[in-house]
Short mmCIF file of C-alpha atoms in Angstrom, two decimals:
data_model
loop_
_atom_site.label_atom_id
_atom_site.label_comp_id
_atom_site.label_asym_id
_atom_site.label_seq_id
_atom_site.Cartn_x
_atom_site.Cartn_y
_atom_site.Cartn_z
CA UNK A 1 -2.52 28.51 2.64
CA UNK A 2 -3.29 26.03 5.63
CA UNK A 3 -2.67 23.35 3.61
CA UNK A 4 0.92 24.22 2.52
CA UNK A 5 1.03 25.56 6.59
CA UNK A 6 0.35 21.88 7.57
CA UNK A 7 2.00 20.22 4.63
CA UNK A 8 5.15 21.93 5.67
CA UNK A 9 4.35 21.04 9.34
CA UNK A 10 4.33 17.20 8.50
CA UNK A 11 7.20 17.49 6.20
CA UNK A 12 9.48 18.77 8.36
CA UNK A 13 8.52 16.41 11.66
CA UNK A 14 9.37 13.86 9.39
CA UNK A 15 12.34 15.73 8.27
CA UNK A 16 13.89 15.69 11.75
CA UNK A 17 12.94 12.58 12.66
CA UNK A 18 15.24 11.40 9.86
CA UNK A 19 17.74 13.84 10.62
CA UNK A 20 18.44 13.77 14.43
CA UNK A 21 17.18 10.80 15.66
CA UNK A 22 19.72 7.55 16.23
CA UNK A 23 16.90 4.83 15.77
CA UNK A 24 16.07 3.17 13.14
CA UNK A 25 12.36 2.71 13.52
CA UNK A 26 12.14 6.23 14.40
CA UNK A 27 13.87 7.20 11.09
CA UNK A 28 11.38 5.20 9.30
CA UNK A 29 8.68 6.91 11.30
CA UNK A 30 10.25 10.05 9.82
CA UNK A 31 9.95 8.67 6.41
CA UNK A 32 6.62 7.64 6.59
CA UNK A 33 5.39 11.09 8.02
CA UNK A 34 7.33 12.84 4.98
CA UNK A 35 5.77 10.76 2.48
CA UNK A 36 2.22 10.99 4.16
CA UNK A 37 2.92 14.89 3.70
CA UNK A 38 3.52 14.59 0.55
CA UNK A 39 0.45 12.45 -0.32
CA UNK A 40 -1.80 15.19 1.72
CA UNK A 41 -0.22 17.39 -0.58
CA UNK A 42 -0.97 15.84 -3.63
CA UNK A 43 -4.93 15.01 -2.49
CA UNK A 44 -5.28 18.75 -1.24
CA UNK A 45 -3.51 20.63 -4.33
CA UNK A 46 -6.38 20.50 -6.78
CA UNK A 47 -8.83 23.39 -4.97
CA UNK A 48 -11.95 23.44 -7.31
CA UNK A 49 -14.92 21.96 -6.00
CA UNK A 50 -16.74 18.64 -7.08
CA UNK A 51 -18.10 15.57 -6.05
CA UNK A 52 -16.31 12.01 -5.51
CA UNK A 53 -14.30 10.95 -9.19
CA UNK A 54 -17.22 8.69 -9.88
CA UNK A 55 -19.43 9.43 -12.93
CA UNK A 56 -23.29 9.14 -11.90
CA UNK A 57 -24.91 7.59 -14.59
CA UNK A 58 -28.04 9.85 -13.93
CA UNK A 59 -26.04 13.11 -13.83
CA UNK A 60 -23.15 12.85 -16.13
CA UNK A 61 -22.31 16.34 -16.27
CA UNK A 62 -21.98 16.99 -12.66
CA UNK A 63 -18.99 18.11 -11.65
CA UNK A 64 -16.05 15.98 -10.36
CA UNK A 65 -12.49 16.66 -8.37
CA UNK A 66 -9.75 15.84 -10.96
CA UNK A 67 -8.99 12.16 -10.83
CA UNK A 68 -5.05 12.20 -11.68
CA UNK A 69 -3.52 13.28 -7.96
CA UNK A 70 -6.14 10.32 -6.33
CA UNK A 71 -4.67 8.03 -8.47
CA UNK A 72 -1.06 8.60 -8.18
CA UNK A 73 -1.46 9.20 -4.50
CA UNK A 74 -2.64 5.80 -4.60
CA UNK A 75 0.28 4.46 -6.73
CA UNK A 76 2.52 5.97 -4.16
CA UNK A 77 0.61 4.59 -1.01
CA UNK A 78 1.44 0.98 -2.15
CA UNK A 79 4.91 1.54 -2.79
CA UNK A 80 5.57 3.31 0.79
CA UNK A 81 3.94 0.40 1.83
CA UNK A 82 6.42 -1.73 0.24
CA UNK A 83 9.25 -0.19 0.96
CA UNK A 84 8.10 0.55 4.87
CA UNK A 85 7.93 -3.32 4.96
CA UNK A 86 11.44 -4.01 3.27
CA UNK A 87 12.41 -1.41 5.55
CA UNK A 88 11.44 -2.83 8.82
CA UNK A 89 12.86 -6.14 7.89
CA UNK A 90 15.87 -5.06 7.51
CA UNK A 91 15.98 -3.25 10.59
CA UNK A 92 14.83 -7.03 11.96
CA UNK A 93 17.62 -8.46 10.49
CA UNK A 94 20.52 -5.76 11.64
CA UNK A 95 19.33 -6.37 15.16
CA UNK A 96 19.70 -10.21 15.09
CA UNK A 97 23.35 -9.56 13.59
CA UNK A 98 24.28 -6.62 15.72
CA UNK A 99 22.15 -6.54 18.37
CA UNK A 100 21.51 -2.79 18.15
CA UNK A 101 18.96 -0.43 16.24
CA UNK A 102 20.81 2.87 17.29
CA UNK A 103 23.07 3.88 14.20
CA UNK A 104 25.70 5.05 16.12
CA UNK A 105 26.50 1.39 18.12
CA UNK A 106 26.69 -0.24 14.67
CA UNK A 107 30.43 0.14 13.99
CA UNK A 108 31.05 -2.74 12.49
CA UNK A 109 29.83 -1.97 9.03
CA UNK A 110 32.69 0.38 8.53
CA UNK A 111 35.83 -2.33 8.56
CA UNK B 1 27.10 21.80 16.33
CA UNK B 2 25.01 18.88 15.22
CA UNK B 3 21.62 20.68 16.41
CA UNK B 4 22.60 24.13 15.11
CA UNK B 5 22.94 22.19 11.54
CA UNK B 6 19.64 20.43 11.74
CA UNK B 7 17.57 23.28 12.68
CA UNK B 8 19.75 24.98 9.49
CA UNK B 9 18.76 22.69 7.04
CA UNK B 10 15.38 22.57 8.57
CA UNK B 11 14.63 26.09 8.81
CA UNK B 12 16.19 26.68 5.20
CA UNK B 13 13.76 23.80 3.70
CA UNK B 14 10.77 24.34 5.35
CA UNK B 15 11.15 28.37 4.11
CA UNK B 16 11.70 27.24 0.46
CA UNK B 17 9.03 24.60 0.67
CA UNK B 18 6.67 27.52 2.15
CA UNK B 19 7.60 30.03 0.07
CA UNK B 20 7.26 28.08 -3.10
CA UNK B 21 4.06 26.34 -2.48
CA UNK B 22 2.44 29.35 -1.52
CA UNK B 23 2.60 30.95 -4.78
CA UNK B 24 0.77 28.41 -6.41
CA UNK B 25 -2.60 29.61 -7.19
CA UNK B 26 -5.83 28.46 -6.10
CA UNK B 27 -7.01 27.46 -9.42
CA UNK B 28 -3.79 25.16 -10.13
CA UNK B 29 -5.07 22.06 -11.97
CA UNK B 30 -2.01 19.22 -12.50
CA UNK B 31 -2.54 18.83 -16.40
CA UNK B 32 -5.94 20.64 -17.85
CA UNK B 33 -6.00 18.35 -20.62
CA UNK B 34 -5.27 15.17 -19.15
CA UNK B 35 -7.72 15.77 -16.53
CA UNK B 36 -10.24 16.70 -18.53
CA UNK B 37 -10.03 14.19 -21.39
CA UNK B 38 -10.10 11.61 -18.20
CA UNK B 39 -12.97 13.26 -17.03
CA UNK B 40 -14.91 13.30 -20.89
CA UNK B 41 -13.50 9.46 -21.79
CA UNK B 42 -13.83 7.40 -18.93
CA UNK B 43 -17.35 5.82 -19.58
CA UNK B 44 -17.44 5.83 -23.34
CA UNK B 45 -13.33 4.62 -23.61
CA UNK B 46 -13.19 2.31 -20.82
CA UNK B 47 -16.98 1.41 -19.55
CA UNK B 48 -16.14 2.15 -15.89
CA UNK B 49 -17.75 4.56 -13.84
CA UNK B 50 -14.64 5.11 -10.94
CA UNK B 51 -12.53 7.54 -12.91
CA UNK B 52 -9.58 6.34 -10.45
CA UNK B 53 -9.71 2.98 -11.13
CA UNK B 54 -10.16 3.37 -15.02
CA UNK B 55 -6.77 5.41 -14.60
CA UNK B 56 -4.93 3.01 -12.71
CA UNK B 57 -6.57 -0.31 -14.83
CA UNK B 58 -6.87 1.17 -18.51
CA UNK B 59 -5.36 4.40 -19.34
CA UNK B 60 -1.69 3.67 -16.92
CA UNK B 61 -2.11 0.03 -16.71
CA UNK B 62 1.30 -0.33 -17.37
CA UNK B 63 1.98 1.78 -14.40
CA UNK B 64 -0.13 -0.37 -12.18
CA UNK B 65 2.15 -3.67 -13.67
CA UNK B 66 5.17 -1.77 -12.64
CA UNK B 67 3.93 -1.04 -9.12
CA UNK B 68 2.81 -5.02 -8.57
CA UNK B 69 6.19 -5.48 -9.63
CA UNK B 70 7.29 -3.88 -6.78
CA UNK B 71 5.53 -5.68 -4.47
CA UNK B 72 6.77 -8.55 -5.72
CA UNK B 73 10.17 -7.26 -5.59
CA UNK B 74 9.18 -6.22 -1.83
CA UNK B 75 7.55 -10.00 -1.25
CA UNK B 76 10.77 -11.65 -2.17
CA UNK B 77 13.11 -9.57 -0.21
CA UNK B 78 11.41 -9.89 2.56
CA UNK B 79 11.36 -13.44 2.84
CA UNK B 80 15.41 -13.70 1.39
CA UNK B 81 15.68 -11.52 4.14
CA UNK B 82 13.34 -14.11 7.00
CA UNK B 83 13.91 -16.93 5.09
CA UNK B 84 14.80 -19.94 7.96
CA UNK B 85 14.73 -24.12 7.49
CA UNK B 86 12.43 -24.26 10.10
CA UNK B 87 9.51 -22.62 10.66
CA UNK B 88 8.22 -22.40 14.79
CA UNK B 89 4.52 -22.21 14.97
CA UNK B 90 2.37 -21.08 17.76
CA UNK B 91 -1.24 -22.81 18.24
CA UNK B 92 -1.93 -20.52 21.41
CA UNK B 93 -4.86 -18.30 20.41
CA UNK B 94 -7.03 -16.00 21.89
CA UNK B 95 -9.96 -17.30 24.39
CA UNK B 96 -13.11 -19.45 22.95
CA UNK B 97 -15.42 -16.10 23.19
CA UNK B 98 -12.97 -14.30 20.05
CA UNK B 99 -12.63 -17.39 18.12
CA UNK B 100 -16.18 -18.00 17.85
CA UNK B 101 -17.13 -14.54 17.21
CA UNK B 102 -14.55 -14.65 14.28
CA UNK B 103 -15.58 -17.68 12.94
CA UNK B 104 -18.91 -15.87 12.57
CA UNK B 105 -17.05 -12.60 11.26
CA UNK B 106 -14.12 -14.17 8.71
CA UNK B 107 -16.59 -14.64 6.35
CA UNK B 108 -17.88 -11.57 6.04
CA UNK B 109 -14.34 -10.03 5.99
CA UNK B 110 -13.68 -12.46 2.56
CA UNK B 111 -17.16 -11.13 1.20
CA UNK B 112 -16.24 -7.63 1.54
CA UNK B 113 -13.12 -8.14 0.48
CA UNK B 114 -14.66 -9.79 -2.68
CA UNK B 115 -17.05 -7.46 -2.96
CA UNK B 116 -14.47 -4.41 -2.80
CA UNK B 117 -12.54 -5.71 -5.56
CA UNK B 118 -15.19 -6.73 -7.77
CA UNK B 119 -16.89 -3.47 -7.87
CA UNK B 120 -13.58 -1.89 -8.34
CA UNK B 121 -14.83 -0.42 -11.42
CA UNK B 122 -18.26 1.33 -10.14
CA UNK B 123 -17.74 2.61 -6.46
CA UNK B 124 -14.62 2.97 -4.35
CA UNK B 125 -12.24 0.41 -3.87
CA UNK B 126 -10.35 -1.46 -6.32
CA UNK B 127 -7.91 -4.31 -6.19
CA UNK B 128 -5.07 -2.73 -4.37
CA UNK B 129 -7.93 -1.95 -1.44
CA UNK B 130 -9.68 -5.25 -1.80
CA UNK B 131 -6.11 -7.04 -1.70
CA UNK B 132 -5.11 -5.32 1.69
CA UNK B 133 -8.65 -6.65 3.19
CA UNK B 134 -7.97 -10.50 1.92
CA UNK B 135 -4.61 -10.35 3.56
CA UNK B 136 -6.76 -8.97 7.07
CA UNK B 137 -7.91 -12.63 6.63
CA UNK B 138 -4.59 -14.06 7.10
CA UNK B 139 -3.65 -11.48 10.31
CA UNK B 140 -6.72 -12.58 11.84
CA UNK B 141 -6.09 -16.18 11.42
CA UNK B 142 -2.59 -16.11 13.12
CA UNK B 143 -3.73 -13.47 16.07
CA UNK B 144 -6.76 -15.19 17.08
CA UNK B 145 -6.66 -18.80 15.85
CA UNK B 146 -2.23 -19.03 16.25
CA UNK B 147 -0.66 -19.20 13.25
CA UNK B 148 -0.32 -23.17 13.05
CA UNK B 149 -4.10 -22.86 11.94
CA UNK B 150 -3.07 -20.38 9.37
CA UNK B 151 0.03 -22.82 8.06
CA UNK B 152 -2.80 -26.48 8.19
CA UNK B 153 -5.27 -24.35 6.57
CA UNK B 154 -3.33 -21.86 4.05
CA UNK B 155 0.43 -22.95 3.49
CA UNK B 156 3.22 -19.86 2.34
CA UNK B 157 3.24 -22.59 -0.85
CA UNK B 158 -0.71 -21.84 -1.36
CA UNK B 159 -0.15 -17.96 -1.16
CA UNK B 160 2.89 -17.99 -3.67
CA UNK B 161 0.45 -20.14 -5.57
CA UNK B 162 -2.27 -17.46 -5.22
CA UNK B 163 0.41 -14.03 -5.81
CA UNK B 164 1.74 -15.97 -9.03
CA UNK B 165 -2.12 -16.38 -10.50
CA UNK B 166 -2.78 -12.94 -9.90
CA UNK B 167 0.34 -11.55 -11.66
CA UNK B 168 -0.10 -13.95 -14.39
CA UNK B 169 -3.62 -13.10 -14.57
CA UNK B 170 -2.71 -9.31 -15.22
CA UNK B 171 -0.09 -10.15 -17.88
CA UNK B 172 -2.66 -12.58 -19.85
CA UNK B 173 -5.15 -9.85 -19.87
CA UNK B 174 -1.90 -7.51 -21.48
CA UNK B 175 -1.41 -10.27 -24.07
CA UNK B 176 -5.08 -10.56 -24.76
CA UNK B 177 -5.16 -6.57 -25.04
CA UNK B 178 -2.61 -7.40 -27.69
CA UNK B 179 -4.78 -10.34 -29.82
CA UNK B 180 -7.77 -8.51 -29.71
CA UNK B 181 -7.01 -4.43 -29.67
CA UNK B 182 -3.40 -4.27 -31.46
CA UNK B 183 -2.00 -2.79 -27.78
CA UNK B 184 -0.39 -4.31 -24.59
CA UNK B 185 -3.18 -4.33 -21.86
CA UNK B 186 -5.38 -2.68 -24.50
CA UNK B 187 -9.51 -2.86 -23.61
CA UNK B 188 -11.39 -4.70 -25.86
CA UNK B 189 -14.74 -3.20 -27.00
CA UNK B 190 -16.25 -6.19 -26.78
CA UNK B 191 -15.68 -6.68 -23.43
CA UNK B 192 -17.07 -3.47 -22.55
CA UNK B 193 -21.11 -4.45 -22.36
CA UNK B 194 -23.51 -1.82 -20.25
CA UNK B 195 -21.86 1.36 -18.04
CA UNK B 196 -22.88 0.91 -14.66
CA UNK B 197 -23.56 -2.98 -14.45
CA UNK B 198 -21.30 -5.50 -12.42
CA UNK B 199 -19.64 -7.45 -16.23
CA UNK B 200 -18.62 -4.85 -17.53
CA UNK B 201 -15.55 -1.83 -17.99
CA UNK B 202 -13.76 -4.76 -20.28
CA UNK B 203 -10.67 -5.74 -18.78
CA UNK B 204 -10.70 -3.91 -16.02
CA UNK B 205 -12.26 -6.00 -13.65
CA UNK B 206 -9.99 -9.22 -14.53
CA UNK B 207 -7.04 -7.02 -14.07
CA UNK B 208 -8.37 -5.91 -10.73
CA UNK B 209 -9.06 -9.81 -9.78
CA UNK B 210 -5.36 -10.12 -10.68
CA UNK B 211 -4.17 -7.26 -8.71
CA UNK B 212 -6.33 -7.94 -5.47
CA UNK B 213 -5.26 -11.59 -5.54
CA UNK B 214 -1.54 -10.56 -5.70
CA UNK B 215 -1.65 -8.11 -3.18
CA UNK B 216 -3.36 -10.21 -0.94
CA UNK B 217 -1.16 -12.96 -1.15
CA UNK B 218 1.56 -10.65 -1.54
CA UNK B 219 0.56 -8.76 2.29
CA UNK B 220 0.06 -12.34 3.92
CA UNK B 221 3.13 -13.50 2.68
CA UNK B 222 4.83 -10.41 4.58
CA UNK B 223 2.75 -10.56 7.61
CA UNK B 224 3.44 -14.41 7.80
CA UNK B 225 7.44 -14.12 7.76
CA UNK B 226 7.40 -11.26 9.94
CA UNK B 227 5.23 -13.04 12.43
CA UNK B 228 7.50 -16.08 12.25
CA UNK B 229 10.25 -14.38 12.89
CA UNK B 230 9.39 -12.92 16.38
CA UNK B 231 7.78 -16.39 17.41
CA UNK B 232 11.27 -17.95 16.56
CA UNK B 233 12.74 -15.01 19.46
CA UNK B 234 10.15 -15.71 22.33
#
């Protein structure tokens, strides 16, 4: 329950951000707080108890959190990495061309 | 106008999103089986004890080629993207006090580093993690020392040198997989030795050696073009 509450809090921050807001780096702010939602998401769904997903050689049959959401959580870190960095370059770029971030000055990408 | 239809579609989404994850109960697993045959085969399938790592190096290895794909994909774009003739370099570093405490410290960074993705297959970390400290290494060198020490001492040529070894690295441990178990980045049993010691988990730790070096390289690469780039403006 507060984990959906603040799941849904994140999400839609994020949400706005890439909604309303005319910057660029804010958008991507907005993106990144969506897909860190997401990822808390992910890490908080499974609710049974357990240790760390590391077997203990001593005490194999303790109990552990299941593995699967750490692991693609982790697949989806590096490519919001990825594409954060892609992202911002291209923001880089548009600025040396058109000397703006704020998507309403760039008109000239409609002609 | 514009308001009243953002707090629309924001209201309407965050209600569904609510509404829907709320009902999920509080026993929800993602896949039963998966999970537990995970949980029952990771030491006597793969020889690691981090169940995360044996899923990202052994059991979706292939997934783990696609993602260092990406960041290849990501590496190259971004310097398309930067790319310029000439590359301005700064020598201006911090004072004498940081660089000699970070002579002292860079080594230490590298060891954990090394030691991070090394063990990914017995405690936390792995080669993605270890990969993200290496490339620390390069930051540090072009905040404290100016990042003509970085390009004398480790030139963009040596870190495309270093990304391509650690990609082919991953695919020669997939072809081996193929010689020696029948399967694409299969483990081979022989490989495998003790559970818990540093040589062993088969080819996980080679892959991890592959991935850390990539993403290192890969990181620095990014770091390095982005960093040239606002020199170039000042």
């Amino acid at each position: 329950m507060i984990y959906s509450l603040c799941f849904v809090a994140l999400f839609m921050i994020g949400l706005y951000s890439i909604l309303a807001q005319r910057d660029l780096i804010k958008m991507v702010i907005g993106l990144n707080l969506v897909e860190g939602a997401v990822f808390f998401w992910t890490i908080t769904m499974v609710r049974e108890a357990g240790g760390v997903p590391i077997v203990d050689l001593a005490f194999p049959e303790l109990p552990m959190v299941d593995p699967i959401p750490q692991a693609l959580t982790l697949t989806a870190i590096v490519i919001s990495a990825s594409t954060t960095a892609l992202l911002l370059t291209i923001i880089v770029e548009l600025n040396r061309m058109a000397r703006t971030i704020e998507i309403d000055s760039l008109k000239g990408l409609r002609e | 106008m514009k308001v009243f239809l953002t707090a629309i579609i924001l209201a309407f989404t965050g209600g569904a999103l609510f509404v829907n994850l709320g009902s999920i109960p509080d026993s929800f697993l993602l896949s039963h089986t998966a999970s537990r045959f995970y949980r029952e085969a990771v030491v006597t399938e793969t020889g690691a004890l981090n169940t995360v790592s044996a899923i990202l190096y052994d059991f979706r290895a292939f997934d783990s080629l696609g993602e260092s794909t990406v960041i290849f994909a990501t590496v190259s774009g971004i310097v398309l993207l930067l790319s310029r003739k000439t590359l301005p370099v700064s020598s201006a570093g911090l004072s004498l006090i940081v660089k000699r405490t970070f002579g002292i410290l860079t080594p230490f960074v590298f060891l954990l580093s090394v030691y991070i993705i090394l063990h990914g297959h017995l405690s936390p970390g792995g080669g993605f993690q270890g990969g993200v400290l290496l490339a620390v290494i390069t930051i540090i060198f072009c905040i404290i020392y100016g990042s003509s020490f970085d390009l004398s001492r480790y030139p963009p040529q040596r870190k495309t040198l270093i990304e391509t070894t650690g990609a082919l690295l991953f695919l020669g441990v997939g072809i081996i997989g193929i010689a020696l178990t029948g399967s694409f980045l299969g483990n081979p049993s022989a490989w495998r030795g003790v559970p818990g010691t540093l040589p062993s988990a088969g080819s996980i730790v080679p892959i991890n050696l592959g991935v850390g070096l990539k993403v290192g390289a890969g990181l620095a690469i990014i770091f390095y073009s982005m960093i040239q780039k606002t020199l170039k403006r000042q």
